[in-house]
Amino acid sequence: MMRAALALLPILLAAGGAAAQQPSRPPAPPLITCPASVEVQPRDEIRAPQGWEIRPETQRHWLRGAELFEGDPADRVQLRPDADPRTRREWWDLGGNRQPYRLVCRYEGLEAGIMATVPAAARRCEVTSFRENSRGMRHGRVVSGPEQVVVACR
């Protein structure tokens, strides 16, 4: 019996090695993603002193994360993501919902976000962050980064 098991060992190891060498399937293309940045036109009511004029400038705000809601966010049914702090990932596994999911993309320096309905075919939404070790100034604030955040639902 022991000889038969030892005789099968090389075959089993070869089969396991072949399975390990199979190329992994690339992830499906996202059904919806948050834009990497949004541009905002300032709407401040500035009263310029006589002889001066207002010079508005478009400001770019970078993606910093997302929130997922079941139904209208005004109903406050926000879903809590699973998270892995080691890999800087958060995700929501989708399904079994009564109302459409709504993805709210959040941007640096803005209280408001942008919202879209997640396609019904999506099975997971994921937030991934990549950070370099550096510091800098952006919109008058010290920020660590640059940090790139990707939000995608597949």
PDB file of C-alpha atoms in Angstrom:
ATOM      1  CA  MET A   1       0.000   0.000   0.000  1.00  0.00           C
ATOM      2  CA  MET A   2       2.803   2.377   0.914  1.00  0.00           C
ATOM      3  CA  ARG A   3       4.579   1.665  -2.401  1.00  0.00           C
ATOM      4  CA  ALA A   4       1.392   2.478  -4.338  1.00  0.00           C
ATOM      5  CA  ALA A   5       1.060   5.787  -2.504  1.00  0.00           C
ATOM      6  CA  LEU A   6       4.713   6.614  -3.144  1.00  0.00           C
ATOM      7  CA  ALA A   7       4.309   5.704  -6.813  1.00  0.00           C
ATOM      8  CA  LEU A   8       1.376   8.119  -7.130  1.00  0.00           C
ATOM      9  CA  LEU A   9       3.223  10.966  -5.370  1.00  0.00           C
ATOM     10  CA  PRO A  10       5.119  12.266  -8.470  1.00  0.00           C
ATOM     11  CA  ILE A  11       1.883  12.240 -10.491  1.00  0.00           C
ATOM     12  CA  LEU A  12       0.010  14.180  -7.801  1.00  0.00           C
ATOM     13  CA  LEU A  13       2.849  16.693  -7.447  1.00  0.00           C
ATOM     14  CA  ALA A  14       2.983  17.235 -11.201  1.00  0.00           C
ATOM     15  CA  ALA A  15      -0.773  17.777 -11.353  1.00  0.00           C
ATOM     16  CA  GLY A  16      -0.584  20.278  -8.482  1.00  0.00           C
ATOM     17  CA  GLY A  17       2.296  22.101 -10.174  1.00  0.00           C
ATOM     18  CA  ALA A  18       0.379  22.290 -13.446  1.00  0.00           C
ATOM     19  CA  ALA A  19      -2.611  23.762 -11.643  1.00  0.00           C
ATOM     20  CA  ALA A  20      -0.367  26.311  -9.946  1.00  0.00           C
ATOM     21  CA  GLN A  21       1.112  27.335 -13.312  1.00  0.00           C
ATOM     22  CA  GLN A  22      -2.272  28.079 -14.860  1.00  0.00           C
ATOM     23  CA  PRO A  23      -2.397  31.793 -15.658  1.00  0.00           C
ATOM     24  CA  SER A  24      -4.769  33.670 -13.413  1.00  0.00           C
ATOM     25  CA  ARG A  25      -7.724  35.218 -15.159  1.00  0.00           C
ATOM     26  CA  PRO A  26      -7.552  39.038 -15.298  1.00  0.00           C
ATOM     27  CA  PRO A  27     -10.345  40.811 -13.433  1.00  0.00           C
ATOM     28  CA  ALA A  28     -13.442  41.688 -15.429  1.00  0.00           C
ATOM     29  CA  PRO A  29     -13.555  45.271 -16.664  1.00  0.00           C
ATOM     30  CA  PRO A  30     -15.381  47.552 -14.243  1.00  0.00           C
ATOM     31  CA  LEU A  31     -19.042  48.283 -14.845  1.00  0.00           C
ATOM     32  CA  ILE A  32     -18.708  51.654 -13.121  1.00  0.00           C
ATOM     33  CA  THR A  33     -15.782  53.630 -11.673  1.00  0.00           C
ATOM     34  CA  CYS A  34     -15.478  56.887  -9.785  1.00  0.00           C
ATOM     35  CA  PRO A  35     -13.717  59.596 -11.802  1.00  0.00           C
ATOM     36  CA  ALA A  36     -10.177  60.177 -10.515  1.00  0.00           C
ATOM     37  CA  SER A  37     -10.912  63.888 -10.060  1.00  0.00           C
ATOM     38  CA  VAL A  38     -13.628  66.495 -10.431  1.00  0.00           C
ATOM     39  CA  GLU A  39     -13.335  70.146 -11.359  1.00  0.00           C
ATOM     40  CA  VAL A  40     -15.213  72.738  -9.355  1.00  0.00           C
ATOM     41  CA  GLN A  41     -15.992  76.304 -10.338  1.00  0.00           C
ATOM     42  CA  PRO A  42     -15.776  78.588  -7.301  1.00  0.00           C
ATOM     43  CA  ARG A  43     -19.079  80.243  -6.459  1.00  0.00           C
ATOM     44  CA  ASP A  44     -17.950  82.342  -3.517  1.00  0.00           C
ATOM     45  CA  GLU A  45     -19.633  85.696  -3.138  1.00  0.00           C
ATOM     46  CA  ILE A  46     -16.515  87.807  -2.914  1.00  0.00           C
ATOM     47  CA  ARG A  47     -16.913  91.559  -2.885  1.00  0.00           C
ATOM     48  CA  ALA A  48     -13.782  92.953  -4.435  1.00  0.00           C
ATOM     49  CA  PRO A  49     -12.658  96.394  -3.283  1.00  0.00           C
ATOM     50  CA  GLN A  50     -13.009  99.240  -5.747  1.00  0.00           C
ATOM     51  CA  GLY A  51     -10.446  98.920  -8.495  1.00  0.00           C
ATOM     52  CA  TRP A  52     -10.150  95.143  -8.075  1.00  0.00           C
ATOM     53  CA  GLU A  53     -11.938  92.325  -9.838  1.00  0.00           C
ATOM     54  CA  ILE A  54     -12.598  88.696  -9.040  1.00  0.00           C
ATOM     55  CA  ARG A  55     -10.483  86.143 -10.894  1.00  0.00           C
ATOM     56  CA  PRO A  56     -12.226  82.758 -10.551  1.00  0.00           C
ATOM     57  CA  GLU A  57     -10.174  79.622 -11.105  1.00  0.00           C
ATOM     58  CA  THR A  58     -11.300  76.069 -11.634  1.00  0.00           C
ATOM     59  CA  GLN A  59     -10.166  73.836  -8.787  1.00  0.00           C
ATOM     60  CA  ARG A  60      -9.409  70.136  -9.218  1.00  0.00           C
ATOM     61  CA  HIS A  61     -10.302  67.800  -6.347  1.00  0.00           C
ATOM     62  CA  TRP A  62      -8.923  64.244  -6.217  1.00  0.00           C
ATOM     63  CA  LEU A  63     -10.825  61.081  -5.366  1.00  0.00           C
ATOM     64  CA  ARG A  64     -10.402  60.024  -1.729  1.00  0.00           C
ATOM     65  CA  GLY A  65     -12.945  57.252  -1.275  1.00  0.00           C
ATOM     66  CA  ALA A  66     -16.542  56.153  -1.685  1.00  0.00           C
ATOM     67  CA  GLU A  67     -19.664  55.225   0.208  1.00  0.00           C
ATOM     68  CA  LEU A  68     -22.264  52.690  -0.843  1.00  0.00           C
ATOM     69  CA  PHE A  69     -25.962  52.995  -0.073  1.00  0.00           C
ATOM     70  CA  GLU A  70     -28.918  50.711  -0.654  1.00  0.00           C
ATOM     71  CA  GLY A  71     -31.460  53.057  -2.210  1.00  0.00           C
ATOM     72  CA  ASP A  72     -31.495  56.830  -1.832  1.00  0.00           C
ATOM     73  CA  PRO A  73     -28.677  58.106   0.445  1.00  0.00           C
ATOM     74  CA  ALA A  74     -31.224  60.445   2.054  1.00  0.00           C
ATOM     75  CA  ASP A  75     -32.777  57.302   3.600  1.00  0.00           C
ATOM     76  CA  ARG A  76     -29.435  56.719   5.402  1.00  0.00           C
ATOM     77  CA  VAL A  77     -29.026  53.035   4.539  1.00  0.00           C
ATOM     78  CA  GLN A  78     -25.255  53.208   4.221  1.00  0.00           C
ATOM     79  CA  LEU A  79     -23.502  49.854   3.895  1.00  0.00           C
ATOM     80  CA  ARG A  80     -20.336  49.169   5.862  1.00  0.00           C
ATOM     81  CA  PRO A  81     -17.468  47.763   3.790  1.00  0.00           C
ATOM     82  CA  ASP A  82     -15.199  44.876   4.628  1.00  0.00           C
ATOM     83  CA  ALA A  83     -11.620  46.120   4.900  1.00  0.00           C
ATOM     84  CA  ASP A  84      -8.023  44.947   4.839  1.00  0.00           C
ATOM     85  CA  PRO A  85      -5.807  47.755   6.207  1.00  0.00           C
ATOM     86  CA  ARG A  86      -2.624  45.889   5.214  1.00  0.00           C
ATOM     87  CA  THR A  87      -3.510  46.122   1.520  1.00  0.00           C
ATOM     88  CA  ARG A  88      -5.395  49.455   1.829  1.00  0.00           C
ATOM     89  CA  ARG A  89      -8.555  47.903   0.359  1.00  0.00           C
ATOM     90  CA  GLU A  90     -12.238  48.129   1.242  1.00  0.00           C
ATOM     91  CA  TRP A  91     -15.014  46.255  -0.555  1.00  0.00           C
ATOM     92  CA  TRP A  92     -18.687  45.509  -0.582  1.00  0.00           C
ATOM     93  CA  ASP A  93     -20.031  42.193  -1.877  1.00  0.00           C
ATOM     94  CA  LEU A  94     -23.308  42.972  -3.637  1.00  0.00           C
ATOM     95  CA  GLY A  95     -26.544  41.058  -3.993  1.00  0.00           C
ATOM     96  CA  GLY A  96     -29.837  40.465  -2.236  1.00  0.00           C
ATOM     97  CA  ASN A  97     -30.769  44.129  -2.238  1.00  0.00           C
ATOM     98  CA  ARG A  98     -34.350  45.418  -2.434  1.00  0.00           C
ATOM     99  CA  GLN A  99     -33.413  48.772  -3.938  1.00  0.00           C
ATOM    100  CA  PRO A 100     -30.656  49.773  -6.368  1.00  0.00           C
ATOM    101  CA  TYR A 101     -27.230  50.428  -4.887  1.00  0.00           C
ATOM    102  CA  ARG A 102     -25.984  54.017  -5.078  1.00  0.00           C
ATOM    103  CA  LEU A 103     -22.264  54.742  -5.150  1.00  0.00           C
ATOM    104  CA  VAL A 104     -21.203  58.133  -3.776  1.00  0.00           C
ATOM    105  CA  CYS A 105     -17.674  59.163  -4.763  1.00  0.00           C
ATOM    106  CA  ARG A 106     -15.935  61.442  -2.223  1.00  0.00           C
ATOM    107  CA  TYR A 107     -13.282  64.007  -3.141  1.00  0.00           C
ATOM    108  CA  GLU A 108     -10.564  65.772  -1.209  1.00  0.00           C
ATOM    109  CA  GLY A 109     -11.662  69.124   0.193  1.00  0.00           C
ATOM    110  CA  LEU A 110     -15.349  68.757  -0.749  1.00  0.00           C
ATOM    111  CA  GLU A 111     -18.294  68.033   1.500  1.00  0.00           C
ATOM    112  CA  ALA A 112     -20.497  67.024  -1.438  1.00  0.00           C
ATOM    113  CA  GLY A 113     -19.785  64.019  -3.634  1.00  0.00           C
ATOM    114  CA  ILE A 114     -21.056  62.688  -6.927  1.00  0.00           C
ATOM    115  CA  MET A 115     -23.498  59.786  -7.073  1.00  0.00           C
ATOM    116  CA  ALA A 116     -24.407  57.102  -9.596  1.00  0.00           C
ATOM    117  CA  THR A 117     -26.528  53.959  -9.577  1.00  0.00           C
ATOM    118  CA  VAL A 118     -24.464  50.766  -9.537  1.00  0.00           C
ATOM    119  CA  PRO A 119     -25.403  48.472 -12.465  1.00  0.00           C
ATOM    120  CA  ALA A 120     -27.473  45.474 -11.341  1.00  0.00           C
ATOM    121  CA  ALA A 121     -24.889  43.074 -12.840  1.00  0.00           C
ATOM    122  CA  ALA A 122     -22.159  44.260 -10.419  1.00  0.00           C
ATOM    123  CA  ARG A 123     -21.187  41.743  -7.737  1.00  0.00           C
ATOM    124  CA  ARG A 124     -18.514  43.722  -5.868  1.00  0.00           C
ATOM    125  CA  CYS A 125     -17.452  47.339  -5.383  1.00  0.00           C
ATOM    126  CA  GLU A 126     -13.905  47.974  -4.216  1.00  0.00           C
ATOM    127  CA  VAL A 127     -11.850  50.951  -3.016  1.00  0.00           C
ATOM    128  CA  THR A 128      -8.076  50.579  -3.421  1.00  0.00           C
ATOM    129  CA  SER A 129      -5.499  53.146  -2.277  1.00  0.00           C
ATOM    130  CA  PHE A 130      -1.866  53.477  -3.339  1.00  0.00           C
ATOM    131  CA  ARG A 131       0.389  55.899  -1.467  1.00  0.00           C
ATOM    132  CA  GLU A 132       3.941  57.085  -1.928  1.00  0.00           C
ATOM    133  CA  ASN A 133       5.958  58.327   1.030  1.00  0.00           C
ATOM    134  CA  SER A 134       6.010  62.054   0.439  1.00  0.00           C
ATOM    135  CA  ARG A 135       4.328  65.189   1.724  1.00  0.00           C
ATOM    136  CA  GLY A 136       3.168  68.279  -0.086  1.00  0.00           C
ATOM    137  CA  MET A 137       0.649  71.089  -0.279  1.00  0.00           C
ATOM    138  CA  ARG A 138      -2.642  70.908  -2.145  1.00  0.00           C
ATOM    139  CA  HIS A 139      -5.317  73.608  -1.962  1.00  0.00           C
ATOM    140  CA  GLY A 140      -3.473  75.191   0.958  1.00  0.00           C
ATOM    141  CA  ARG A 141      -3.441  71.954   2.997  1.00  0.00           C
ATOM    142  CA  VAL A 142      -0.564  69.649   3.865  1.00  0.00           C
ATOM    143  CA  VAL A 143      -1.262  66.246   2.346  1.00  0.00           C
ATOM    144  CA  SER A 144       0.608  62.969   2.489  1.00  0.00           C
ATOM    145  CA  GLY A 145       0.922  61.288  -0.802  1.00  0.00           C
ATOM    146  CA  PRO A 146       0.468  61.535  -3.593  1.00  0.00           C
ATOM    147  CA  GLU A 147      -2.246  59.017  -2.948  1.00  0.00           C
ATOM    148  CA  GLN A 148      -4.099  57.411  -5.791  1.00  0.00           C
ATOM    149  CA  VAL A 149      -7.521  56.012  -4.999  1.00  0.00           C
ATOM    150  CA  VAL A 150      -9.426  53.731  -7.382  1.00  0.00           C
ATOM    151  CA  VAL A 151     -13.098  52.886  -6.884  1.00  0.00           C
ATOM    152  CA  ALA A 152     -14.583  50.270  -9.210  1.00  0.00           C
ATOM    153  CA  CYS A 153     -17.632  47.987  -9.274  1.00  0.00           C
ATOM    154  CA  ARG A 154     -17.421  44.739 -11.214  1.00  0.00           C
TER     155      ARG A 154
END
